[in-house]
Amino acid sequence: MFALPVNSGFFDTPEVGKLRTAGRMEAVVTYLAIMSLIRGRRTYFVRCDSALYYDLEEMTRRYPAEIESDMDKLVECGFFDKEMYVKKGILTSRRLQNGYRRRKDAEPIDENYLIVTDADRRRAAREAKKAAFVALIEKKLMESMAVKGQAVLHGADSDAPADGLPNASAYCPTQRE
């Protein structure tokens, strides 16, 4: 048996409120059917293909055009991730993916279907900037050390002999005469 994400507060959620405002409460039936398919298959998404339309027609007794309109509205209202729907042709959500990850028998989520939020993108950009800054500092430090090392090796030290090594007498007064 599987649980659907519906509780006593379901009709008070912002997503359902958007459907109510749009006069599209029939889309809730399509949502419940989609979630039944996803949960029944023990996965985190469903592909929007002819098999899905067939299953949803059977479950909801609605026409394909109505189902497609419902799916568009469900995505618009935030029930499913818009980017995954538009670019990958699947219905999934952060909530579904997080729930799936918590399962003991869960396989890793396919990178192609992993939802990346704006916050995730900002975090990755900050980390990339930080890594680039650290790399730049390390490069400058290495260049600085190399320049100083070459100055010592090439006689910039006035007491250094021709072999490039410092003259011990310059640093040890007991050896000067």
mmCIF file of C-alpha atoms in Angstrom:
data_model
loop_
_atom_site.group_PDB
_atom_site.id
_atom_site.type_symbol
_atom_site.label_atom_id
_atom_site.label_comp_id
_atom_site.label_asym_id
_atom_site.label_seq_id
_atom_site.Cartn_x
_atom_site.Cartn_y
_atom_site.Cartn_z
ATOM 1 C CA MET A 1 0.000 0.000 0.000
ATOM 2 C CA PHE A 2 1.148 3.548 -0.624
ATOM 3 C CA ALA A 3 0.187 6.926 0.761
ATOM 4 C CA LEU A 4 -0.893 9.917 -1.279
ATOM 5 C CA PRO A 5 0.130 13.441 -0.213
ATOM 6 C CA VAL A 6 -3.404 14.316 0.826
ATOM 7 C CA ASN A 7 -4.357 15.179 4.372
ATOM 8 C CA SER A 8 -7.022 17.252 6.091
ATOM 9 C CA GLY A 9 -5.265 20.463 5.025
ATOM 10 C CA PHE A 10 -4.942 19.522 1.344
ATOM 11 C CA PHE A 11 -7.760 21.804 0.158
ATOM 12 C CA ASP A 12 -6.210 24.697 2.086
ATOM 13 C CA THR A 13 -2.837 24.503 0.290
ATOM 14 C CA PRO A 14 -1.783 27.379 -1.988
ATOM 15 C CA GLU A 15 -1.712 25.023 -4.979
ATOM 16 C CA VAL A 16 -5.321 23.934 -4.528
ATOM 17 C CA GLY A 17 -6.257 27.548 -3.832
ATOM 18 C CA LYS A 18 -4.890 28.483 -7.265
ATOM 19 C CA LEU A 19 -6.987 25.749 -8.878
ATOM 20 C CA ARG A 20 -10.057 26.944 -6.986
ATOM 21 C CA THR A 21 -9.468 30.559 -8.072
ATOM 22 C CA ALA A 22 -9.080 29.419 -11.690
ATOM 23 C CA GLY A 23 -12.294 27.371 -11.480
ATOM 24 C CA ARG A 24 -10.351 24.182 -12.239
ATOM 25 C CA MET A 25 -11.061 21.944 -9.243
ATOM 26 C CA GLU A 26 -11.652 18.992 -11.605
ATOM 27 C CA ALA A 27 -7.878 18.962 -12.068
ATOM 28 C CA VAL A 28 -7.618 17.613 -8.500
ATOM 29 C CA VAL A 29 -9.032 14.308 -9.786
ATOM 30 C CA THR A 30 -6.322 14.207 -12.467
ATOM 31 C CA TYR A 31 -3.702 15.050 -9.821
ATOM 32 C CA LEU A 32 -4.858 12.207 -7.578
ATOM 33 C CA ALA A 33 -4.808 9.796 -10.526
ATOM 34 C CA ILE A 34 -1.269 10.880 -11.502
ATOM 35 C CA MET A 35 -0.063 10.533 -7.921
ATOM 36 C CA SER A 36 -1.681 7.090 -7.678
ATOM 37 C CA LEU A 37 0.273 5.994 -10.743
ATOM 38 C CA ILE A 38 3.566 7.432 -9.469
ATOM 39 C CA ARG A 39 3.205 6.007 -5.978
ATOM 40 C CA GLY A 40 1.868 2.697 -7.252
ATOM 41 C CA ARG A 41 4.950 2.311 -9.441
ATOM 42 C CA ARG A 42 7.149 3.239 -6.454
ATOM 43 C CA THR A 43 9.001 5.915 -8.392
ATOM 44 C CA TYR A 44 9.439 9.707 -8.364
ATOM 45 C CA PHE A 45 8.038 10.652 -11.783
ATOM 46 C CA VAL A 46 5.759 9.680 -14.631
ATOM 47 C CA ARG A 47 6.514 10.222 -18.303
ATOM 48 C CA CYS A 48 3.918 12.249 -20.232
ATOM 49 C CA ASP A 49 3.280 9.818 -23.057
ATOM 50 C CA SER A 50 0.403 7.951 -24.676
ATOM 51 C CA ALA A 51 0.506 5.269 -21.961
ATOM 52 C CA LEU A 52 -0.052 7.929 -19.283
ATOM 53 C CA TYR A 53 -2.949 9.456 -21.211
ATOM 54 C CA TYR A 54 -4.515 6.027 -21.622
ATOM 55 C CA ASP A 55 -4.179 5.270 -17.901
ATOM 56 C CA LEU A 56 -5.577 8.670 -16.927
ATOM 57 C CA GLU A 57 -8.521 8.334 -19.334
ATOM 58 C CA GLU A 58 -9.368 4.997 -17.734
ATOM 59 C CA MET A 59 -8.990 6.315 -14.200
ATOM 60 C CA THR A 60 -10.742 9.684 -14.572
ATOM 61 C CA ARG A 61 -13.158 9.091 -17.484
ATOM 62 C CA ARG A 62 -11.928 12.364 -18.972
ATOM 63 C CA TYR A 63 -10.850 13.141 -22.537
ATOM 64 C CA PRO A 64 -7.167 13.527 -23.530
ATOM 65 C CA ALA A 65 -7.558 17.267 -24.204
ATOM 66 C CA GLU A 66 -9.034 17.742 -20.718
ATOM 67 C CA ILE A 67 -6.242 15.682 -19.178
ATOM 68 C CA GLU A 68 -3.582 17.694 -20.999
ATOM 69 C CA SER A 69 -5.223 20.943 -19.904
ATOM 70 C CA ASP A 70 -5.322 19.650 -16.312
ATOM 71 C CA MET A 71 -1.628 18.700 -16.418
ATOM 72 C CA ASP A 72 -0.717 22.155 -17.741
ATOM 73 C CA LYS A 73 -2.735 23.765 -14.937
ATOM 74 C CA LEU A 74 -1.267 21.445 -12.279
ATOM 75 C CA VAL A 75 2.242 22.445 -13.378
ATOM 76 C CA GLU A 76 1.272 26.124 -13.491
ATOM 77 C CA CYS A 77 -0.129 25.918 -9.960
ATOM 78 C CA GLY A 78 3.021 24.262 -8.581
ATOM 79 C CA PHE A 79 1.957 20.640 -8.088
ATOM 80 C CA PHE A 80 4.739 19.510 -10.450
ATOM 81 C CA ASP A 81 8.050 21.005 -11.600
ATOM 82 C CA LYS A 82 7.625 23.194 -14.697
ATOM 83 C CA GLU A 83 11.171 22.759 -16.041
ATOM 84 C CA MET A 84 10.948 18.956 -15.936
ATOM 85 C CA TYR A 85 7.514 19.031 -17.583
ATOM 86 C CA VAL A 86 8.571 21.365 -20.396
ATOM 87 C CA LYS A 87 12.129 20.130 -21.040
ATOM 88 C CA LYS A 88 11.962 16.441 -20.112
ATOM 89 C CA GLY A 89 8.285 15.596 -20.609
ATOM 90 C CA ILE A 90 7.828 14.202 -17.100
ATOM 91 C CA LEU A 91 5.758 15.052 -14.048
ATOM 92 C CA THR A 92 7.770 15.134 -10.808
ATOM 93 C CA SER A 93 8.277 17.427 -7.830
ATOM 94 C CA ARG A 94 10.827 18.120 -5.101
ATOM 95 C CA ARG A 95 8.462 16.520 -2.619
ATOM 96 C CA LEU A 96 8.232 13.330 -4.697
ATOM 97 C CA GLN A 97 11.989 13.183 -5.164
ATOM 98 C CA ASN A 98 12.712 13.799 -1.482
ATOM 99 C CA GLY A 99 10.224 11.118 -0.457
ATOM 100 C CA TYR A 100 11.699 8.686 -2.959
ATOM 101 C CA ARG A 101 15.255 9.292 -1.644
ATOM 102 C CA ARG A 102 14.139 8.385 1.897
ATOM 103 C CA ARG A 103 13.115 4.892 0.810
ATOM 104 C CA LYS A 104 15.524 2.140 1.807
ATOM 105 C CA ASP A 105 15.367 0.437 -1.602
ATOM 106 C CA ALA A 106 15.626 3.659 -3.641
ATOM 107 C CA GLU A 107 18.106 3.824 -6.480
ATOM 108 C CA PRO A 108 19.802 7.162 -7.155
ATOM 109 C CA ILE A 109 17.660 9.675 -9.036
ATOM 110 C CA ASP A 110 18.697 10.003 -12.671
ATOM 111 C CA GLU A 111 20.725 13.222 -13.036
ATOM 112 C CA ASN A 112 18.605 14.126 -16.079
ATOM 113 C CA TYR A 113 15.471 14.158 -13.927
ATOM 114 C CA LEU A 114 16.915 15.700 -10.774
ATOM 115 C CA ILE A 115 15.190 18.982 -9.967
ATOM 116 C CA VAL A 116 17.584 21.888 -9.539
ATOM 117 C CA THR A 117 16.013 24.893 -7.852
ATOM 118 C CA ASP A 118 17.064 28.518 -8.170
ATOM 119 C CA ALA A 119 18.521 28.246 -4.659
ATOM 120 C CA ASP A 120 20.572 25.214 -5.776
ATOM 121 C CA ARG A 121 21.806 27.176 -8.804
ATOM 122 C CA ARG A 122 22.758 30.178 -6.641
ATOM 123 C CA ARG A 123 24.583 27.910 -4.172
ATOM 124 C CA ALA A 124 26.508 26.214 -7.001
ATOM 125 C CA ALA A 125 27.418 29.611 -8.497
ATOM 126 C CA ARG A 126 28.701 30.843 -5.105
ATOM 127 C CA GLU A 127 30.756 27.680 -4.654
ATOM 128 C CA ALA A 128 32.180 27.990 -8.177
ATOM 129 C CA LYS A 129 33.087 31.650 -7.534
ATOM 130 C CA LYS A 130 34.726 30.739 -4.246
ATOM 131 C CA ALA A 131 36.706 27.908 -5.864
ATOM 132 C CA ALA A 132 37.844 30.223 -8.674
ATOM 133 C CA PHE A 133 38.914 32.859 -6.131
ATOM 134 C CA VAL A 134 40.861 30.315 -4.075
ATOM 135 C CA ALA A 135 42.541 29.004 -7.249
ATOM 136 C CA LEU A 136 43.501 32.550 -8.251
ATOM 137 C CA ILE A 137 44.960 33.295 -4.810
ATOM 138 C CA GLU A 138 46.903 30.030 -4.850
ATOM 139 C CA LYS A 139 48.252 30.823 -8.332
ATOM 140 C CA LYS A 140 49.314 34.338 -7.282
ATOM 141 C CA LEU A 141 50.948 32.964 -4.149
ATOM 142 C CA MET A 142 52.849 30.347 -6.143
ATOM 143 C CA GLU A 143 53.951 32.991 -8.668
ATOM 144 C CA SER A 144 55.086 35.268 -5.840
ATOM 145 C CA MET A 145 57.030 32.445 -4.207
ATOM 146 C CA ALA A 146 58.625 31.513 -7.527
ATOM 147 C CA VAL A 147 59.704 35.126 -8.175
ATOM 148 C CA LYS A 148 61.206 35.421 -4.693
ATOM 149 C CA GLY A 149 62.915 32.064 -5.083
ATOM 150 C CA GLN A 150 64.416 33.073 -8.419
ATOM 151 C CA ALA A 151 65.606 36.395 -6.976
ATOM 152 C CA VAL A 152 67.541 34.534 -4.313
ATOM 153 C CA LEU A 153 68.844 31.944 -6.768
ATOM 154 C CA HIS A 154 69.952 34.543 -9.332
ATOM 155 C CA GLY A 155 71.963 36.782 -7.058
ATOM 156 C CA ALA A 156 69.518 39.434 -5.993
ATOM 157 C CA ASP A 157 70.975 38.970 -2.516
ATOM 158 C CA SER A 158 74.151 41.118 -2.515
ATOM 159 C CA ASP A 159 75.975 38.683 -0.280
ATOM 160 C CA ALA A 160 75.085 35.643 -2.377
ATOM 161 C CA PRO A 161 77.974 33.961 -4.182
ATOM 162 C CA ALA A 162 77.807 33.083 -7.878
ATOM 163 C CA ASP A 163 76.384 29.633 -7.148
ATOM 164 C CA GLY A 164 73.174 31.315 -5.928
ATOM 165 C CA LEU A 165 73.366 30.047 -2.375
ATOM 166 C CA PRO A 166 73.458 32.597 0.426
ATOM 167 C CA ASN A 167 76.878 33.407 1.871
ATOM 168 C CA ALA A 168 77.031 32.087 5.394
ATOM 169 C CA SER A 169 79.425 34.826 6.434
ATOM 170 C CA ALA A 170 76.787 37.422 5.736
ATOM 171 C CA TYR A 171 74.589 35.900 8.416
ATOM 172 C CA CYS A 172 77.163 34.648 10.925
ATOM 173 C CA PRO A 173 79.299 37.447 12.370
ATOM 174 C CA THR A 174 81.771 34.938 13.872
ATOM 175 C CA GLN A 175 82.837 33.845 10.410
ATOM 176 C CA ARG A 176 83.476 37.401 9.108
ATOM 177 C CA GLU A 177 86.988 38.728 9.154
#
